[in-house]
PDB file of C-alpha atoms in Angstrom:
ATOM      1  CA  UNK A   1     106.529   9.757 -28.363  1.00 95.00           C
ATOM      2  CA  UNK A   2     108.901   9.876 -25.297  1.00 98.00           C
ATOM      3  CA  UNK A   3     112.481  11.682 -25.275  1.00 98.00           C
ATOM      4  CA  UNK A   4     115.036  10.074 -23.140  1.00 98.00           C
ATOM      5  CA  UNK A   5     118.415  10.609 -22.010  1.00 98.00           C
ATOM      6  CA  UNK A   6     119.903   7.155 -22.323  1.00 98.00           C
ATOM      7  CA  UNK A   7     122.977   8.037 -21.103  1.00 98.00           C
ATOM      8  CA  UNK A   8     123.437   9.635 -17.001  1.00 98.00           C
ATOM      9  CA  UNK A   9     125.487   8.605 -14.215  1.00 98.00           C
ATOM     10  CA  UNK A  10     125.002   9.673 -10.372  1.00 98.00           C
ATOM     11  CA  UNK A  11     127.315   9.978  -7.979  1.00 98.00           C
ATOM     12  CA  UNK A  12     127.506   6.162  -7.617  1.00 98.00           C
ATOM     13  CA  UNK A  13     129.912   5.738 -10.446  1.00 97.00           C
ATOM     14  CA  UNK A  14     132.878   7.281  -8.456  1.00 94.00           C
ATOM     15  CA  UNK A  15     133.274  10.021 -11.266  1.00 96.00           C
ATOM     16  CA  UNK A  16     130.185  11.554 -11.078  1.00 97.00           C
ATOM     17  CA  UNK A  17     128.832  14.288  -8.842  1.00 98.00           C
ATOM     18  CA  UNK A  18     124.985  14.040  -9.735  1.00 98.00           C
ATOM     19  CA  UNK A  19     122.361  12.568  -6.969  1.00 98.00           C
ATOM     20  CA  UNK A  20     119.722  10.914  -8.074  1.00 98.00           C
ATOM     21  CA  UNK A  21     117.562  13.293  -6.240  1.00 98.00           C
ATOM     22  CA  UNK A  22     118.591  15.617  -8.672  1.00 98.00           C
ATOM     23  CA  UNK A  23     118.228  13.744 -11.640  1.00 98.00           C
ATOM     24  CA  UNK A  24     114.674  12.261 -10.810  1.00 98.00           C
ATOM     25  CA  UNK A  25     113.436  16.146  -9.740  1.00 98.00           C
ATOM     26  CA  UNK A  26     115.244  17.762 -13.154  1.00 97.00           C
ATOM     27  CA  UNK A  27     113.539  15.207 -15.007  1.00 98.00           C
ATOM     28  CA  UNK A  28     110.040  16.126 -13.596  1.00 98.00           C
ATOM     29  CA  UNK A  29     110.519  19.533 -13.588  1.00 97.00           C
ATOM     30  CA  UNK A  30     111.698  19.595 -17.811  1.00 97.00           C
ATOM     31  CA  UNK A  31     109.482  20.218 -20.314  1.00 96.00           C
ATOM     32  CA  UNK A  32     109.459  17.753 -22.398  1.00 97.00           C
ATOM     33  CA  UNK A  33     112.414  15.229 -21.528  1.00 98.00           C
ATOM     34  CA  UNK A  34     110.228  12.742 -19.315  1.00 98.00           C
ATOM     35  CA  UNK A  35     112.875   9.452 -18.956  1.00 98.00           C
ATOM     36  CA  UNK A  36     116.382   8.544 -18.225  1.00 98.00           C
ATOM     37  CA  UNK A  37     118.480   5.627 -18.363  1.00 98.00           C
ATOM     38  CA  UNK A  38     120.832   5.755 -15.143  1.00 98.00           C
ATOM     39  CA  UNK A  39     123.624   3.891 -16.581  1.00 98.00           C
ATOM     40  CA  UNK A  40     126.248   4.105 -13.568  1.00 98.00           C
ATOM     41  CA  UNK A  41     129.884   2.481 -14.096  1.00 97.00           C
ATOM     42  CA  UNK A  42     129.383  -0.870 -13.014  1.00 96.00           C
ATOM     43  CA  UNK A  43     126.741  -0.786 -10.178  1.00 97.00           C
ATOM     44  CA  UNK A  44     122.993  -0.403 -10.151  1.00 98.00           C
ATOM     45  CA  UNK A  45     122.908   1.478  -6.571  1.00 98.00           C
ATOM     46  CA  UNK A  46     121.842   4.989  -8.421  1.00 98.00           C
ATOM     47  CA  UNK A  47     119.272   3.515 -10.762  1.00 98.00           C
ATOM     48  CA  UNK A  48     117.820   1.725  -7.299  1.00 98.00           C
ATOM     49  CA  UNK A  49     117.744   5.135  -5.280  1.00 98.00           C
ATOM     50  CA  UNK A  50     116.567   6.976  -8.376  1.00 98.00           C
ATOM     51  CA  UNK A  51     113.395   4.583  -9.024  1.00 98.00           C
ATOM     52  CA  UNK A  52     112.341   4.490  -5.060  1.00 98.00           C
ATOM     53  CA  UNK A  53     112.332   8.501  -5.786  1.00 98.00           C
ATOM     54  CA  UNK A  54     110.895   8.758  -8.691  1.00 98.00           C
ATOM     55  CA  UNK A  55     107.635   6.879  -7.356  1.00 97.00           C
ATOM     56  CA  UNK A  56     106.267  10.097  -6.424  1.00 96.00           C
ATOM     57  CA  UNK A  57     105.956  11.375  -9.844  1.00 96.00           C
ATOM     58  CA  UNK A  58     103.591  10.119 -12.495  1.00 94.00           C
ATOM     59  CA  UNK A  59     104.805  11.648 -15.320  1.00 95.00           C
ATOM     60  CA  UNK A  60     108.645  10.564 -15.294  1.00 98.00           C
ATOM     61  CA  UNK A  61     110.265   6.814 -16.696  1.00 98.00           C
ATOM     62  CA  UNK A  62     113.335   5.727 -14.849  1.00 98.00           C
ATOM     63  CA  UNK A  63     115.103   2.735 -17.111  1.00 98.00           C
ATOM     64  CA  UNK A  64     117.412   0.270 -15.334  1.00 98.00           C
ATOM     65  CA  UNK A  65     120.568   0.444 -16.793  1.00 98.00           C
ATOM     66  CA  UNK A  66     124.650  -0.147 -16.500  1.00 98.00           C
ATOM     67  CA  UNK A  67     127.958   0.584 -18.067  1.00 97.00           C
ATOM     68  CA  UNK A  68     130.074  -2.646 -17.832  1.00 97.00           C
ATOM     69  CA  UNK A  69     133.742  -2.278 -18.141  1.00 96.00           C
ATOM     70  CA  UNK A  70     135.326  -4.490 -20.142  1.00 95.00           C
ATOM     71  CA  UNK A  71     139.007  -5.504 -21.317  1.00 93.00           C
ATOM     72  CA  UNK A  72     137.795  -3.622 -24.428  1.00 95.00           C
ATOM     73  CA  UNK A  73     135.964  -1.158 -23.063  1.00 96.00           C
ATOM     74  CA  UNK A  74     133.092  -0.273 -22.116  1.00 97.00           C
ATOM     75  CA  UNK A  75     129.354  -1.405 -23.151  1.00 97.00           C
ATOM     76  CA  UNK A  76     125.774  -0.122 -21.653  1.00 98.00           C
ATOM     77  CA  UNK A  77     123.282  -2.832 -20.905  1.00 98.00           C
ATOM     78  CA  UNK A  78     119.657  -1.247 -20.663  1.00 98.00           C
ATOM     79  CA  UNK A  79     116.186  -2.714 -18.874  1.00 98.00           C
ATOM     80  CA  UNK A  80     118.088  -5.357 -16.510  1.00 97.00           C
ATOM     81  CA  UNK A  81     118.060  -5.244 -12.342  1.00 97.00           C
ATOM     82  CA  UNK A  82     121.355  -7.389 -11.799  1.00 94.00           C
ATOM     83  CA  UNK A  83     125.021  -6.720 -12.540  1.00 93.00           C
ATOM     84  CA  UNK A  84     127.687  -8.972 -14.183  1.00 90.00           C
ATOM     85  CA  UNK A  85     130.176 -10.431 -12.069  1.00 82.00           C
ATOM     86  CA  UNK A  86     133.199 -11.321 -13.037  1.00 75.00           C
ATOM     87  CA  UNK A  87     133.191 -10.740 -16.508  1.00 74.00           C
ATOM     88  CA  UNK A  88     136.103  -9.102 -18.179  1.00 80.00           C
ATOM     89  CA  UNK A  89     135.168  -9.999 -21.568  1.00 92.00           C
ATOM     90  CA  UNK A  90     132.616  -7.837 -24.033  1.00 94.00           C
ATOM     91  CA  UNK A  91     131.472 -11.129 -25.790  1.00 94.00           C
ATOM     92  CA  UNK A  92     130.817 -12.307 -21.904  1.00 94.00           C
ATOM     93  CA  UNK A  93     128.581  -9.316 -21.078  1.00 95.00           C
ATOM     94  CA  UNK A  94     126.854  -9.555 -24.460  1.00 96.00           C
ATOM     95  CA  UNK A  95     125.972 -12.974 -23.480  1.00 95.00           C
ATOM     96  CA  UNK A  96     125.247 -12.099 -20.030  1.00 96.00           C
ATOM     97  CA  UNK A  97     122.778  -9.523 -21.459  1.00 96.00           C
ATOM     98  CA  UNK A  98     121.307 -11.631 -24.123  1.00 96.00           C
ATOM     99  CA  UNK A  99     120.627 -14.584 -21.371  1.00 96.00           C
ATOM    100  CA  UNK A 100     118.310 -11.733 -19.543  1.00 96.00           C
ATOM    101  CA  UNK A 101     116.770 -10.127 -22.665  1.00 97.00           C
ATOM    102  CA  UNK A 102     118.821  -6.764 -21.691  1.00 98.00           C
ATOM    103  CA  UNK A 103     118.809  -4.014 -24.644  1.00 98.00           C
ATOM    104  CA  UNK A 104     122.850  -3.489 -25.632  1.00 98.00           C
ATOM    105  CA  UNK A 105     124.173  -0.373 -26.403  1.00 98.00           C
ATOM    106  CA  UNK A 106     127.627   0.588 -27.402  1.00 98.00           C
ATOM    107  CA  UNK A 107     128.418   4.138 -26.019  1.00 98.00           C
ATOM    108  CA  UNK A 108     131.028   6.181 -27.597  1.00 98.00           C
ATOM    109  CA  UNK A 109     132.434   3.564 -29.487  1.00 98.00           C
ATOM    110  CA  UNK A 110     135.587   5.987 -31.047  1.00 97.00           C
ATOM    111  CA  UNK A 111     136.242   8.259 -27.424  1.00 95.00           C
ATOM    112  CA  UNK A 112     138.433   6.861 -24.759  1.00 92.00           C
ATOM    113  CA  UNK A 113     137.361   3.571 -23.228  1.00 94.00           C
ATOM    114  CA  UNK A 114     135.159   2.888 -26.010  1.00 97.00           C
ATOM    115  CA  UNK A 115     135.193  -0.566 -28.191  1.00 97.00           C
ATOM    116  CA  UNK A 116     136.533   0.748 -31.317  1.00 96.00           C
ATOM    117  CA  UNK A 117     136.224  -1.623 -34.266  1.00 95.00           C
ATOM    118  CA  UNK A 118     135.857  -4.188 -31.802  1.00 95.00           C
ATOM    119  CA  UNK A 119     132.226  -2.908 -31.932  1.00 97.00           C
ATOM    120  CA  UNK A 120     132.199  -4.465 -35.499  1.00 96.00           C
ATOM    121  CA  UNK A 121     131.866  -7.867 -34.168  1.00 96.00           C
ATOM    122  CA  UNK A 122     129.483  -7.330 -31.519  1.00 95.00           C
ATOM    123  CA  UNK A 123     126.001  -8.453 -31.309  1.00 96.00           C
ATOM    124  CA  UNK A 124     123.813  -5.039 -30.041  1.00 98.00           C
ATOM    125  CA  UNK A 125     120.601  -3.575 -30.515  1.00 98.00           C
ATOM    126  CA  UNK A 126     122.003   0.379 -30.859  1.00 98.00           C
ATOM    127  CA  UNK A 127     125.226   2.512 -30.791  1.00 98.00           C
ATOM    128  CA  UNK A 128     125.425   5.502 -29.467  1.00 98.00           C
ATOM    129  CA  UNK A 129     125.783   7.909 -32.159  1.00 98.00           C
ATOM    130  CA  UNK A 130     125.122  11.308 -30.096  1.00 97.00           C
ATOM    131  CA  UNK A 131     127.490  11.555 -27.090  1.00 97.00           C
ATOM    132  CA  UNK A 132     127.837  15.141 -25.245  1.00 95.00           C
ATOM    133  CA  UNK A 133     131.025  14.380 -24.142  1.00 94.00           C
ATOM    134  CA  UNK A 134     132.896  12.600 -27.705  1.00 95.00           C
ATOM    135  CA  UNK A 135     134.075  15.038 -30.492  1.00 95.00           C
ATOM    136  CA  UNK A 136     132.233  15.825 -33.450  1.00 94.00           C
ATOM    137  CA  UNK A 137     134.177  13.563 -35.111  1.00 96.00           C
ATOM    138  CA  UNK A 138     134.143  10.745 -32.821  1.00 97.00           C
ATOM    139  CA  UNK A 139     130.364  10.933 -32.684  1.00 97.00           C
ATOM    140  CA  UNK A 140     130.563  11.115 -36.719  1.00 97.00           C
ATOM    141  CA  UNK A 141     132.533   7.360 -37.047  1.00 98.00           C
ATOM    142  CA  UNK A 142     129.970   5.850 -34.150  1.00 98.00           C
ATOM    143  CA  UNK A 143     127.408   6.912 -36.777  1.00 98.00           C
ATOM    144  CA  UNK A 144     129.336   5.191 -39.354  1.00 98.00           C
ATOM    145  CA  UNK A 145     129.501   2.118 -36.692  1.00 98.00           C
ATOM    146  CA  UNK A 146     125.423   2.114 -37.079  1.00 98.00           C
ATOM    147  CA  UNK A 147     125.050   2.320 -40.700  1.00 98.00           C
ATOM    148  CA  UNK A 148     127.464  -0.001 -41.030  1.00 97.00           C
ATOM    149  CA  UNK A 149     126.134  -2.370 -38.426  1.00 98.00           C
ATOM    150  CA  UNK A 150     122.319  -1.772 -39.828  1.00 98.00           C
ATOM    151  CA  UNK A 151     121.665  -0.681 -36.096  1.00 98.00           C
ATOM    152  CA  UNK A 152     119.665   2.243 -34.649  1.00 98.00           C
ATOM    153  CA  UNK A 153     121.785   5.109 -33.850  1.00 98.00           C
ATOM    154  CA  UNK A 154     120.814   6.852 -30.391  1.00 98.00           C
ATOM    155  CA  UNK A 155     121.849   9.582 -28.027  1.00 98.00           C
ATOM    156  CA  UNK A 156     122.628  10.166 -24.275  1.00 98.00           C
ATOM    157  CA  UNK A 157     124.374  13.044 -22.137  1.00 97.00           C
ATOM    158  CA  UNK A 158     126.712  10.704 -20.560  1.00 98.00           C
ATOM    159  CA  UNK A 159     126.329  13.346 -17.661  1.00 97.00           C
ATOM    160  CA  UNK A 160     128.642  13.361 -14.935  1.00 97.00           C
ATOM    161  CA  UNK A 161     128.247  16.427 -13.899  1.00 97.00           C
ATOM    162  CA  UNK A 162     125.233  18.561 -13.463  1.00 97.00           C
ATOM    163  CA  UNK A 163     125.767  21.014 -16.658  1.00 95.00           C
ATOM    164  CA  UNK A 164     125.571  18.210 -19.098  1.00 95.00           C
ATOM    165  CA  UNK A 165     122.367  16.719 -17.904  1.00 97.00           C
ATOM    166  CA  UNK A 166     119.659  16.141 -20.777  1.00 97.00           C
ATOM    167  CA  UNK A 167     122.164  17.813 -23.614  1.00 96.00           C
ATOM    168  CA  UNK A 168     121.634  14.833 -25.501  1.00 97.00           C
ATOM    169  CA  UNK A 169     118.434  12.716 -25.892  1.00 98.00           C
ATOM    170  CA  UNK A 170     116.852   9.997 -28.102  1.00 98.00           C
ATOM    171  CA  UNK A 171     112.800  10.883 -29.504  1.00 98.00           C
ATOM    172  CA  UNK A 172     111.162   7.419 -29.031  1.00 98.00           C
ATOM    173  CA  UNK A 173     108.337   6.208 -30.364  1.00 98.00           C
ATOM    174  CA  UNK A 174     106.907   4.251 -27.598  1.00 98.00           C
ATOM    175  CA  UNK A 175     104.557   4.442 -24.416  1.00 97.00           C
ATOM    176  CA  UNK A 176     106.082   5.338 -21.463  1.00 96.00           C
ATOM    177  CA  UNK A 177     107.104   2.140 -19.831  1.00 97.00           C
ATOM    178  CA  UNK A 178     110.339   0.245 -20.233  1.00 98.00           C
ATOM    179  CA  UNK A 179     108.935  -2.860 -22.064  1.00 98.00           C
ATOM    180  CA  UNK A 180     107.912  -0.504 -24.299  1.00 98.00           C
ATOM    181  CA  UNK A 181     110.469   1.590 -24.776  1.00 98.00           C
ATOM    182  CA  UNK A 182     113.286  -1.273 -24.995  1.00 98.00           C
ATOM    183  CA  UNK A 183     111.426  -2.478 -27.781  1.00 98.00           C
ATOM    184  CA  UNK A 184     111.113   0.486 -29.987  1.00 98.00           C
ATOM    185  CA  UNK A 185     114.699   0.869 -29.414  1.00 98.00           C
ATOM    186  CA  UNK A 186     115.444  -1.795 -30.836  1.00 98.00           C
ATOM    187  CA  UNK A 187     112.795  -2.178 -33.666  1.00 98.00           C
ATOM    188  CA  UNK A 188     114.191   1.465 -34.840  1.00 98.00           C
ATOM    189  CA  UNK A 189     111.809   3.631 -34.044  1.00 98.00           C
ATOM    190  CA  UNK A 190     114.496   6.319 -32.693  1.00 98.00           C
ATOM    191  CA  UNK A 191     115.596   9.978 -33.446  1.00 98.00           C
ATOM    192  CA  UNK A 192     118.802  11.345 -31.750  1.00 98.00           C
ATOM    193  CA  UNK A 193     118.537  15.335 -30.757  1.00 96.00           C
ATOM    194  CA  UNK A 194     120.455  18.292 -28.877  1.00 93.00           C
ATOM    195  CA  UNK A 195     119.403  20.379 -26.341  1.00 80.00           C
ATOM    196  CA  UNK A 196     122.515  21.989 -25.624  1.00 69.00           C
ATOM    197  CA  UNK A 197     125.535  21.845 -27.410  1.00 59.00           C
ATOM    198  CA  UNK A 198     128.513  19.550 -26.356  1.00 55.00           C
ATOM    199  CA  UNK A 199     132.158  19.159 -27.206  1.00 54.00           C
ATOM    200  CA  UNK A 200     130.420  19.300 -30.450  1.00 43.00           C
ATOM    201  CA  UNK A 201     127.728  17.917 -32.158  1.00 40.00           C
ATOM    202  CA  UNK A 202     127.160  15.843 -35.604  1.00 36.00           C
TER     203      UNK A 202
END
């Protein structure tokens, strides 16, 4: 078992005030959160500075990840090195991520510059269903997404700042690698949980 915020940005989204200094020293220093998906607005340049960091610890799991925007918002594509490039479409970045075996997950589906019931029609592997930064209600119809989707539901921070890091995290069943990890994702094998309370919380 592994908990994981699958949802942080650094400061490398442009919105974001977090290093990844601080993110890869939190992580060692918590007591039982031990991975994070960097997941930075449409670059890979914090994930990259947060793994050369995060060499010096042993007990820590840095996952490659980015939020693509889309035309219909946005989309999180987990356990790939490489961004998309001149896609504007969601079906093009599901592609994009299927063509590299990349674990999608739709993040805050129901907030601002989420899918919506576009989501309905998209091929993922999870939705976020735990979001520190959507509305209890909001976080209650991405649940409904899941169920209705048959998809695992998990849960990130979606830190941008520094007082919202690890609120949110996903319990995995899975060794600590990213092959690993990926794969219980999306076999299932998931439990969303708080740390510290959000906007609100389902």
């Amino acid at each position: 078992m592994i908990r994981i915020d699958l949802h942080m940005h650094t400061w490398f989204s442009g919105d974001a005030t977090i290093s990844p200094k601080l993110i890869v020293e939190e992580l060692h220093a918590h007591s039982f959160i031990k991975g994070v998906a960097i997941t930075d607005h449409d670059t890979l340049q914090g994930y990259f500075h947060a793994r050369k960091l995060a060499v010096a610890y042993e007990d820590i799991l840095v996952i490659p990840g980015i939020e693509v925007t889309t035309q219909q918002g946005h989309i999180n594509i987990l356990g790939i090195e490489e961004k998309p490039t001149h896609l504007s479409s969601v079906e093009s970045v599901v592609d994009f991520a299927k063509e590299r075996n990349g674990t999608i997950i739709i993040p805050h589906p129901y907030r601002e510059l989420g899918l919506g019931d576009v989501a309905r029609n998209i091929q993922a592997d999870a939705v976020e269903v735990l979001n520190a930064y959507s509305t209890g209600k909001e976080n209650e119809m991405a649940q409904e997404l899941a169920k209705a989707k048959g998809l695992p539901g998990v849960a990130g921070s979606d830190a941008h700042t520094p007082e919202y890091m690890w609120a949110m995290y996903t319990k995995i069943k899975a060794e600590p690698n990213v092959d690993d990890v990926l794969e219980a994702i999306k076999r299932g094998l998931v439990q969303v949980a708080s740390e510290k309370p959000g906007k609100a919380t389902i």
